[in-house]
PDB file of C-alpha atoms in Angstrom:
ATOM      1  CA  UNK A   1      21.586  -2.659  -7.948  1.00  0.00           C
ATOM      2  CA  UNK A   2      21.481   0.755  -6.543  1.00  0.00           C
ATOM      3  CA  UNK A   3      18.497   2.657  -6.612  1.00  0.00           C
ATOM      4  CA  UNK A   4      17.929   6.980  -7.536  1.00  0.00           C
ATOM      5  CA  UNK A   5      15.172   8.696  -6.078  1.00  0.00           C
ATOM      6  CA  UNK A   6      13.514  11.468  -7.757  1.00  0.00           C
ATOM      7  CA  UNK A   7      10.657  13.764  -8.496  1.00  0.00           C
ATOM      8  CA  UNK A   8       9.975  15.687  -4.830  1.00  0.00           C
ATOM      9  CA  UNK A   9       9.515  18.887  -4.279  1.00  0.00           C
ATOM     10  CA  UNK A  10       7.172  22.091  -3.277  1.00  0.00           C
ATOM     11  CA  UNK A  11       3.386  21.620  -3.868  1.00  0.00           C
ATOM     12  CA  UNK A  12      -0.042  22.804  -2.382  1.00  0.00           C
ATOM     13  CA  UNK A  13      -2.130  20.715  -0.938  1.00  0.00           C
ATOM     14  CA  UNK A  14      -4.643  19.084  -2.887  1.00  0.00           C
ATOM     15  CA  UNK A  15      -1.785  18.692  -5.835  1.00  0.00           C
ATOM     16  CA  UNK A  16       0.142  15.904  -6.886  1.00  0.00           C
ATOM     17  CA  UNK A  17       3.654  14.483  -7.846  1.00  0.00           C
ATOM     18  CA  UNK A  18       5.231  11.938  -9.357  1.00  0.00           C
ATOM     19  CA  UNK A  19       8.540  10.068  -7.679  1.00  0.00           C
ATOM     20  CA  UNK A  20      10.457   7.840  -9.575  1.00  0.00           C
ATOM     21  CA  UNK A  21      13.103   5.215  -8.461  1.00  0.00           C
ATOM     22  CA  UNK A  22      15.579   4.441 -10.995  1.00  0.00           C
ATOM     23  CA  UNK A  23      17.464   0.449 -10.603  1.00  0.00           C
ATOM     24  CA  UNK A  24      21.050   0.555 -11.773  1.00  0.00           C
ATOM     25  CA  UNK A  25      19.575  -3.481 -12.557  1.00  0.00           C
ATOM     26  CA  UNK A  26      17.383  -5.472 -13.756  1.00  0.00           C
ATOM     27  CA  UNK A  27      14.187  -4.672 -11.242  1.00  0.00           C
ATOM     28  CA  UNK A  28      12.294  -7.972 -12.165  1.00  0.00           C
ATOM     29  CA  UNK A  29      14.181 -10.319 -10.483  1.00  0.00           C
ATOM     30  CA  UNK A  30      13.474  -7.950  -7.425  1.00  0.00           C
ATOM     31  CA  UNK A  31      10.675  -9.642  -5.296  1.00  0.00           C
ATOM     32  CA  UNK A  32       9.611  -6.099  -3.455  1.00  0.00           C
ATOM     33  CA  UNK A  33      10.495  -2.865  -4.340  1.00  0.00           C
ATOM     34  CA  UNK A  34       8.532  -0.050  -1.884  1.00  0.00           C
ATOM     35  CA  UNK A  35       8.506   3.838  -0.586  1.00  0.00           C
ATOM     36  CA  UNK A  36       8.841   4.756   2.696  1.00  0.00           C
ATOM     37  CA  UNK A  37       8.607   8.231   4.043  1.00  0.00           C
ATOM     38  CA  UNK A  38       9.742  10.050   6.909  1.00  0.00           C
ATOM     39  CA  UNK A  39       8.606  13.161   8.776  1.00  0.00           C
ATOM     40  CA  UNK A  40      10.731  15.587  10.701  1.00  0.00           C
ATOM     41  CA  UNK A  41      10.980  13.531  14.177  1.00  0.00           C
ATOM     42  CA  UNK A  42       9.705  11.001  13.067  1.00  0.00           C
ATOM     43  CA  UNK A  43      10.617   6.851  12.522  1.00  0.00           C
ATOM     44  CA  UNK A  44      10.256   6.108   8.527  1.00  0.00           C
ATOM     45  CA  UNK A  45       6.796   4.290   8.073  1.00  0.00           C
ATOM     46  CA  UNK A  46       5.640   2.308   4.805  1.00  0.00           C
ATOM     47  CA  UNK A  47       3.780   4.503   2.187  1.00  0.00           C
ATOM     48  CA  UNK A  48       3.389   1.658  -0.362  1.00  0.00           C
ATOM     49  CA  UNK A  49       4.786  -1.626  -1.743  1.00  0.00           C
ATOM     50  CA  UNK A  50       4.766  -3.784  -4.596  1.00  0.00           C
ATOM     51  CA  UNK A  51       5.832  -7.292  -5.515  1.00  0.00           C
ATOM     52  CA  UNK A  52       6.942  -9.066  -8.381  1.00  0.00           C
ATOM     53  CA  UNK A  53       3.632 -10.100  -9.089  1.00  0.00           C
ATOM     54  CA  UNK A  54       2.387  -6.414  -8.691  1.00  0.00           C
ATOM     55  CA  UNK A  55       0.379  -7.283  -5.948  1.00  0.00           C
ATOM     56  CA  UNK A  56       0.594  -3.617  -3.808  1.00  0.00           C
ATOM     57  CA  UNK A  57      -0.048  -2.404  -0.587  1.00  0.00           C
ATOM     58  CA  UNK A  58      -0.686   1.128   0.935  1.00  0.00           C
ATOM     59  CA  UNK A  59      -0.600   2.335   4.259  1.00  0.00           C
ATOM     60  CA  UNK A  60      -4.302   3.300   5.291  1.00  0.00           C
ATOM     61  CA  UNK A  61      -3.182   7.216   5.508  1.00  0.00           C
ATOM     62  CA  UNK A  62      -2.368   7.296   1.336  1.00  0.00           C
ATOM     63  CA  UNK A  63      -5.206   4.970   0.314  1.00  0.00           C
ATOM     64  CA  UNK A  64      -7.081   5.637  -2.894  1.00  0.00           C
ATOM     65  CA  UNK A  65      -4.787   8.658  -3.173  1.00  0.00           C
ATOM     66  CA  UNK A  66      -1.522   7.322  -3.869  1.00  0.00           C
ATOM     67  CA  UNK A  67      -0.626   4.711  -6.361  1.00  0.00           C
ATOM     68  CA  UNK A  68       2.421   2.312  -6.684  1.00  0.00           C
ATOM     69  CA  UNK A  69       3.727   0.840  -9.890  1.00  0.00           C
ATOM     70  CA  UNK A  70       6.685  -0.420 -11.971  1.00  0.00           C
ATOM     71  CA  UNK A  71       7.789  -0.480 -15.335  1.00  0.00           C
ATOM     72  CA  UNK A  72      10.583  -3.503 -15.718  1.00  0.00           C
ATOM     73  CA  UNK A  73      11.780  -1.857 -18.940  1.00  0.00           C
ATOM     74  CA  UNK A  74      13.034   0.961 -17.905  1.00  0.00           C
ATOM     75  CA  UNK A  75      13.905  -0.876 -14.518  1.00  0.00           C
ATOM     76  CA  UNK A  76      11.927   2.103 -12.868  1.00  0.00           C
ATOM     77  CA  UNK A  77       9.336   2.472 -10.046  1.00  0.00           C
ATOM     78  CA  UNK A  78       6.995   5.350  -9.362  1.00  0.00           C
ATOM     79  CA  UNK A  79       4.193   6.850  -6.806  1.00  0.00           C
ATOM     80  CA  UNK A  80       2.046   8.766  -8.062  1.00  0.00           C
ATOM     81  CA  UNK A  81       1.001  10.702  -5.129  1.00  0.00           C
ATOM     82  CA  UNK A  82      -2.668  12.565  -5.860  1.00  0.00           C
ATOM     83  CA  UNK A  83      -4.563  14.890  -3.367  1.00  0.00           C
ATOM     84  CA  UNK A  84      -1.769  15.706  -1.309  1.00  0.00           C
ATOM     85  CA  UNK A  85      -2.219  16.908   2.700  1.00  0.00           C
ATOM     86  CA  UNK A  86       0.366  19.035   4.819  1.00  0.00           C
ATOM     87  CA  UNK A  87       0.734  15.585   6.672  1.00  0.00           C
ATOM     88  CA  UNK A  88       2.340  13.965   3.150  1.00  0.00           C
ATOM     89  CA  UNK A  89       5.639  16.035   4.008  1.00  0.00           C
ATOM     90  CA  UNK A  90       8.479  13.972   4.225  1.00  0.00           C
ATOM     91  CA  UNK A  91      11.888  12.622   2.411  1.00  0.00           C
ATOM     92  CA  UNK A  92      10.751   9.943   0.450  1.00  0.00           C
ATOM     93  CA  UNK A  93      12.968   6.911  -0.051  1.00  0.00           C
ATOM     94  CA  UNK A  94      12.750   3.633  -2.273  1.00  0.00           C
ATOM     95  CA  UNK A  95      13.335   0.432  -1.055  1.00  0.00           C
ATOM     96  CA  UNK A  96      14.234  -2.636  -2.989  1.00  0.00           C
ATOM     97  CA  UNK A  97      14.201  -6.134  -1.472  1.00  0.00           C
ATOM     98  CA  UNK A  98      15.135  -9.483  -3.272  1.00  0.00           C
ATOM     99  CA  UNK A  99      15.575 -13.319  -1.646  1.00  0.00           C
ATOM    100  CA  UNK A 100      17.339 -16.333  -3.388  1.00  0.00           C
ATOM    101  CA  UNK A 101      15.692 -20.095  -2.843  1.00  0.00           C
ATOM    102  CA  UNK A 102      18.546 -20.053  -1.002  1.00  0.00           C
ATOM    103  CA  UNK A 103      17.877 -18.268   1.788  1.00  0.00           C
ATOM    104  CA  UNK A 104      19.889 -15.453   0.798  1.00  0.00           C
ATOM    105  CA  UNK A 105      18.677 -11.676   0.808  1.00  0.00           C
ATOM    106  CA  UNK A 106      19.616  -8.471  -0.927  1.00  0.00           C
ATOM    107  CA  UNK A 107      18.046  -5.202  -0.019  1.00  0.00           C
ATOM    108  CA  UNK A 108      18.598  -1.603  -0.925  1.00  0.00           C
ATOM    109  CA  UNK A 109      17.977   1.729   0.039  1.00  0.00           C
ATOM    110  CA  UNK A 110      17.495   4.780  -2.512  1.00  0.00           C
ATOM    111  CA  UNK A 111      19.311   8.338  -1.151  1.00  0.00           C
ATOM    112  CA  UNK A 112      15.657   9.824  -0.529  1.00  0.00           C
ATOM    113  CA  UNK A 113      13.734  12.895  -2.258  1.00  0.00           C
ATOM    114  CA  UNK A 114      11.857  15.657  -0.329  1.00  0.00           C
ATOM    115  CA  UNK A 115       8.385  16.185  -0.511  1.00  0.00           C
ATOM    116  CA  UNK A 116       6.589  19.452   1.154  1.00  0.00           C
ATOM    117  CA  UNK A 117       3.196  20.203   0.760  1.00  0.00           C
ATOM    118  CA  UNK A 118       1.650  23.719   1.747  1.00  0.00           C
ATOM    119  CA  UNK A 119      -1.667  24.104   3.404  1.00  0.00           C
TER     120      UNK A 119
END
């Protein structure tokens, strides 16, 4: 499953976007798909997650502001990032995990989208 990134760009602060991460695949199968951002200079850090049972989590700088969902029919993920600060500015990137009873794990990266918000 490879995975498409899309939906950054140029906004003010206090405005919003919507990225979306296409799956090649079948996403519910997938047991965690996530977005992870990364800053100029910066190590990538955890923005949100979900699992298969939508269960999410958000890192405590995008809580109540952001919001992480799925839709397994059209094998698509999407933030929906709301009230947007300066410090939001990154490249974006989905994540995609999946592990078999086995033991066995599967994970993929998306190429990344940019996000830059204006203050």
């Amino acid at each position: 499953v490879q995975l498409q990134a899309s939906g950054g760009g140029l906004v003010q602060a206090g405005g919003s976007l919507r990225l979306s991460c296409a799956a090649s695949g079948n996403i519910a199968t997938i047991n965690v798909m996530a977005w992870y951002r990364q800053a100029p200079g910066q190590q990538r850090e955890l923005v949100a997650r979900i699992g298969s049972s939508r269960a999410t989590n958000y890192a405590d700088s995008v809580k109540g502001r952001f919001a992480i969902s799925k839709d397994p029919v059209k094998n698509t993920m999407y933030l929906q990032m709301n009230r947007l600060k300066p410090e939001d500015t990154g490249v974006y990137y989905c994540y995609a995990y999946r592990v078999w009873a086995s033991g066995q794990t599967w994970d993929s990266w998306g190429q990344g989208t940019q996000v830059t918000v204006s203050s």
